Amino acid sequence: FAGYDDSGKLLGFAIPAEEPGFQDIIGGILGYDPIQKIIIGFEVLDSKETPGLGDKIMKDAAFQNNFKALAVDPQIVAVKKGEKRSPNEVEAITGATISSKAVVRLLQKAIEEWRPAIDAYEKTLNQ
């Protein structure tokens, strides 16, 4: 879904995605800025991950902060807490590594799937 400002300028895209987690499918939506090539937000919409552990992907503010300006190049990767050094890295939640890595896979797969179409659409706007 494309998002525009009041003047009709493209702001970004909302992209739905899902991926198997530890317990079940994790479903969510991400915001993507095609100009800067970054994820500007991510929200889990559906998850049955373990209460108190895996469900932190929805509740942990530090984990959510990973998605405010997450670079998609060269590839999104999970790292241990405190080891983030690059803008394409997501700090995993201690005790919820499987769920954290599932979110990273969800994001990476969504970008890989949608980016070619988004790039093509963006080119039509610039003609």
PDB file of C-alpha atoms in Angstrom:
ATOM      1  CA  PHE A   1       0.000   0.000   0.000  1.00  0.00           C
ATOM      2  CA  ALA A   2       1.468   3.345  -1.048  1.00  0.00           C
ATOM      3  CA  GLY A   3       1.238   6.362   1.255  1.00  0.00           C
ATOM      4  CA  TYR A   4       1.203   9.968   0.012  1.00  0.00           C
ATOM      5  CA  ASP A   5       1.241  13.391   1.629  1.00  0.00           C
ATOM      6  CA  ASP A   6      -1.454  16.009   0.967  1.00  0.00           C
ATOM      7  CA  SER A   7       0.363  17.247  -2.146  1.00  0.00           C
ATOM      8  CA  GLY A   8       0.469  13.755  -3.658  1.00  0.00           C
ATOM      9  CA  LYS A   9       4.149  13.125  -2.948  1.00  0.00           C
ATOM     10  CA  LEU A  10       5.002   9.479  -2.273  1.00  0.00           C
ATOM     11  CA  LEU A  11       6.043   9.015   1.362  1.00  0.00           C
ATOM     12  CA  GLY A  12       6.470   5.263   1.482  1.00  0.00           C
ATOM     13  CA  PHE A  13       4.785   1.899   1.525  1.00  0.00           C
ATOM     14  CA  ALA A  14       3.009  -0.242   4.109  1.00  0.00           C
ATOM     15  CA  ILE A  15       3.889  -3.866   3.422  1.00  0.00           C
ATOM     16  CA  PRO A  16       2.125  -6.815   5.087  1.00  0.00           C
ATOM     17  CA  ALA A  17       4.247  -9.871   5.863  1.00  0.00           C
ATOM     18  CA  GLU A  18       4.266 -13.112   7.814  1.00  0.00           C
ATOM     19  CA  GLU A  19       6.783 -15.741   8.859  1.00  0.00           C
ATOM     20  CA  PRO A  20       6.806 -18.822  11.105  1.00  0.00           C
ATOM     21  CA  GLY A  21       7.981 -18.013  14.620  1.00  0.00           C
ATOM     22  CA  PHE A  22       8.639 -20.283  17.584  1.00  0.00           C
ATOM     23  CA  GLN A  23       4.966 -21.129  18.264  1.00  0.00           C
ATOM     24  CA  ASP A  24       3.069 -20.110  15.143  1.00  0.00           C
ATOM     25  CA  ILE A  25       2.962 -17.625  12.282  1.00  0.00           C
ATOM     26  CA  ILE A  26       3.995 -14.060  13.114  1.00  0.00           C
ATOM     27  CA  GLY A  27       2.054 -11.532  11.057  1.00  0.00           C
ATOM     28  CA  GLY A  28       2.935  -7.892  10.808  1.00  0.00           C
ATOM     29  CA  ILE A  29       3.179  -4.767   8.726  1.00  0.00           C
ATOM     30  CA  LEU A  30       6.252  -2.696   7.968  1.00  0.00           C
ATOM     31  CA  GLY A  31       6.723   0.832   6.736  1.00  0.00           C
ATOM     32  CA  TYR A  32       9.274   1.234   3.945  1.00  0.00           C
ATOM     33  CA  ASP A  33      10.837   4.449   2.661  1.00  0.00           C
ATOM     34  CA  PRO A  34      11.945   3.718  -0.932  1.00  0.00           C
ATOM     35  CA  ILE A  35      13.997   6.918  -1.217  1.00  0.00           C
ATOM     36  CA  GLN A  36      16.218   6.211   1.786  1.00  0.00           C
ATOM     37  CA  LYS A  37      15.910   2.406   1.413  1.00  0.00           C
ATOM     38  CA  ILE A  38      15.012   1.975   5.081  1.00  0.00           C
ATOM     39  CA  ILE A  39      12.285   0.405   7.157  1.00  0.00           C
ATOM     40  CA  ILE A  40      10.679   3.220   9.114  1.00  0.00           C
ATOM     41  CA  GLY A  41       8.474   1.130  11.362  1.00  0.00           C
ATOM     42  CA  PHE A  42       7.223  -2.359  12.092  1.00  0.00           C
ATOM     43  CA  GLU A  43       4.225  -3.600  14.029  1.00  0.00           C
ATOM     44  CA  VAL A  44       3.322  -7.180  14.926  1.00  0.00           C
ATOM     45  CA  LEU A  45      -0.362  -7.647  14.129  1.00  0.00           C
ATOM     46  CA  ASP A  46      -0.729 -11.341  14.982  1.00  0.00           C
ATOM     47  CA  SER A  47       1.436 -13.593  17.123  1.00  0.00           C
ATOM     48  CA  LYS A  48       1.045 -16.551  19.421  1.00  0.00           C
ATOM     49  CA  GLU A  49       4.634 -16.498  20.659  1.00  0.00           C
ATOM     50  CA  THR A  50       5.407 -17.642  24.207  1.00  0.00           C
ATOM     51  CA  PRO A  51       4.012 -15.227  26.839  1.00  0.00           C
ATOM     52  CA  GLY A  52       6.818 -13.483  28.704  1.00  0.00           C
ATOM     53  CA  LEU A  53       9.451 -14.430  26.125  1.00  0.00           C
ATOM     54  CA  GLY A  54       8.586 -14.488  22.429  1.00  0.00           C
ATOM     55  CA  ASP A  55       5.732 -12.043  22.869  1.00  0.00           C
ATOM     56  CA  LYS A  56       8.372  -9.408  23.673  1.00  0.00           C
ATOM     57  CA  ILE A  57       8.590  -8.850  19.906  1.00  0.00           C
ATOM     58  CA  MET A  58       5.368  -6.873  20.439  1.00  0.00           C
ATOM     59  CA  LYS A  59       6.077  -5.348  23.849  1.00  0.00           C
ATOM     60  CA  ASP A  60       9.814  -4.631  24.129  1.00  0.00           C
ATOM     61  CA  ALA A  61      10.450  -0.937  23.388  1.00  0.00           C
ATOM     62  CA  ALA A  62      14.165  -1.487  22.706  1.00  0.00           C
ATOM     63  CA  PHE A  63      13.320  -4.165  20.139  1.00  0.00           C
ATOM     64  CA  GLN A  64      10.773  -1.861  18.484  1.00  0.00           C
ATOM     65  CA  ASN A  65      13.419   0.880  18.276  1.00  0.00           C
ATOM     66  CA  ASN A  66      15.318  -1.341  15.822  1.00  0.00           C
ATOM     67  CA  PHE A  67      12.710  -0.474  13.198  1.00  0.00           C
ATOM     68  CA  LYS A  68      12.788   3.334  13.205  1.00  0.00           C
ATOM     69  CA  ALA A  69      15.508   3.596  10.521  1.00  0.00           C
ATOM     70  CA  LEU A  70      16.534   0.044   9.643  1.00  0.00           C
ATOM     71  CA  ALA A  71      18.676  -0.135   6.505  1.00  0.00           C
ATOM     72  CA  VAL A  72      17.698  -2.904   4.093  1.00  0.00           C
ATOM     73  CA  ASP A  73      21.091  -3.028   2.370  1.00  0.00           C
ATOM     74  CA  PRO A  74      23.053  -5.160   2.108  1.00  0.00           C
ATOM     75  CA  GLN A  75      20.653  -7.377   4.091  1.00  0.00           C
ATOM     76  CA  ILE A  76      18.836  -7.233   7.434  1.00  0.00           C
ATOM     77  CA  VAL A  77      20.575  -9.360  10.071  1.00  0.00           C
ATOM     78  CA  ALA A  78      20.008 -10.223  13.734  1.00  0.00           C
ATOM     79  CA  VAL A  79      22.770  -9.646  16.276  1.00  0.00           C
ATOM     80  CA  LYS A  80      23.041 -10.219  20.020  1.00  0.00           C
ATOM     81  CA  LYS A  81      21.934  -7.450  22.360  1.00  0.00           C
ATOM     82  CA  GLY A  82      24.655  -4.815  22.648  1.00  0.00           C
ATOM     83  CA  GLU A  83      26.416  -5.868  19.433  1.00  0.00           C
ATOM     84  CA  LYS A  84      24.602  -3.646  16.936  1.00  0.00           C
ATOM     85  CA  ARG A  85      27.194  -1.764  14.882  1.00  0.00           C
ATOM     86  CA  SER A  86      25.479  -1.216  11.526  1.00  0.00           C
ATOM     87  CA  PRO A  87      22.159   0.323  10.472  1.00  0.00           C
ATOM     88  CA  ASN A  88      21.049  -2.983   8.893  1.00  0.00           C
ATOM     89  CA  GLU A  89      21.323  -4.898  12.182  1.00  0.00           C
ATOM     90  CA  VAL A  90      18.513  -5.795  14.595  1.00  0.00           C
ATOM     91  CA  GLU A  91      19.351  -6.506  18.229  1.00  0.00           C
ATOM     92  CA  ALA A  92      17.642  -9.772  19.164  1.00  0.00           C
ATOM     93  CA  ILE A  93      15.753 -10.108  22.435  1.00  0.00           C
ATOM     94  CA  THR A  94      17.601 -12.218  25.010  1.00  0.00           C
ATOM     95  CA  GLY A  95      15.479 -15.318  25.676  1.00  0.00           C
ATOM     96  CA  ALA A  96      13.463 -14.763  22.509  1.00  0.00           C
ATOM     97  CA  THR A  97      16.119 -15.333  19.873  1.00  0.00           C
ATOM     98  CA  ILE A  98      13.940 -17.559  17.681  1.00  0.00           C
ATOM     99  CA  SER A  99      11.110 -15.013  17.642  1.00  0.00           C
ATOM    100  CA  SER A 100      13.554 -12.146  17.027  1.00  0.00           C
ATOM    101  CA  LYS A 101      15.170 -13.975  14.121  1.00  0.00           C
ATOM    102  CA  ALA A 102      11.718 -14.796  12.729  1.00  0.00           C
ATOM    103  CA  VAL A 103      10.947 -11.065  12.625  1.00  0.00           C
ATOM    104  CA  VAL A 104      14.245 -10.430  10.818  1.00  0.00           C
ATOM    105  CA  ARG A 105      13.403 -13.151   8.256  1.00  0.00           C
ATOM    106  CA  LEU A 106       9.898 -11.693   7.876  1.00  0.00           C
ATOM    107  CA  LEU A 107      11.333  -8.246   7.132  1.00  0.00           C
ATOM    108  CA  GLN A 108      14.042  -9.503   4.777  1.00  0.00           C
ATOM    109  CA  LYS A 109      11.635 -11.698   2.802  1.00  0.00           C
ATOM    110  CA  ALA A 110       9.088  -8.880   2.513  1.00  0.00           C
ATOM    111  CA  ILE A 111      11.731  -6.478   1.189  1.00  0.00           C
ATOM    112  CA  GLU A 112      13.063  -9.076  -1.256  1.00  0.00           C
ATOM    113  CA  GLU A 113       9.545  -9.781  -2.498  1.00  0.00           C
ATOM    114  CA  TRP A 114       8.263  -6.214  -2.776  1.00  0.00           C
ATOM    115  CA  ARG A 115      11.351  -4.135  -3.569  1.00  0.00           C
ATOM    116  CA  PRO A 116      11.474  -4.909  -7.324  1.00  0.00           C
ATOM    117  CA  ALA A 117       7.835  -3.827  -7.757  1.00  0.00           C
ATOM    118  CA  ILE A 118       8.337  -0.758  -5.564  1.00  0.00           C
ATOM    119  CA  ASP A 119      11.476   0.263  -7.479  1.00  0.00           C
ATOM    120  CA  ALA A 120       9.632  -0.175 -10.797  1.00  0.00           C
ATOM    121  CA  TYR A 121       6.678   1.871  -9.517  1.00  0.00           C
ATOM    122  CA  GLU A 122       8.994   4.598  -8.277  1.00  0.00           C
ATOM    123  CA  LYS A 123      10.623   4.826 -11.721  1.00  0.00           C
ATOM    124  CA  THR A 124       7.224   5.471 -13.321  1.00  0.00           C
ATOM    125  CA  LEU A 125       6.719   8.392 -10.924  1.00  0.00           C
ATOM    126  CA  ASN A 126      10.043   9.927 -11.901  1.00  0.00           C
ATOM    127  CA  GLN A 127       9.416   9.870 -15.656  1.00  0.00           C
TER     128      GLN A 127
END
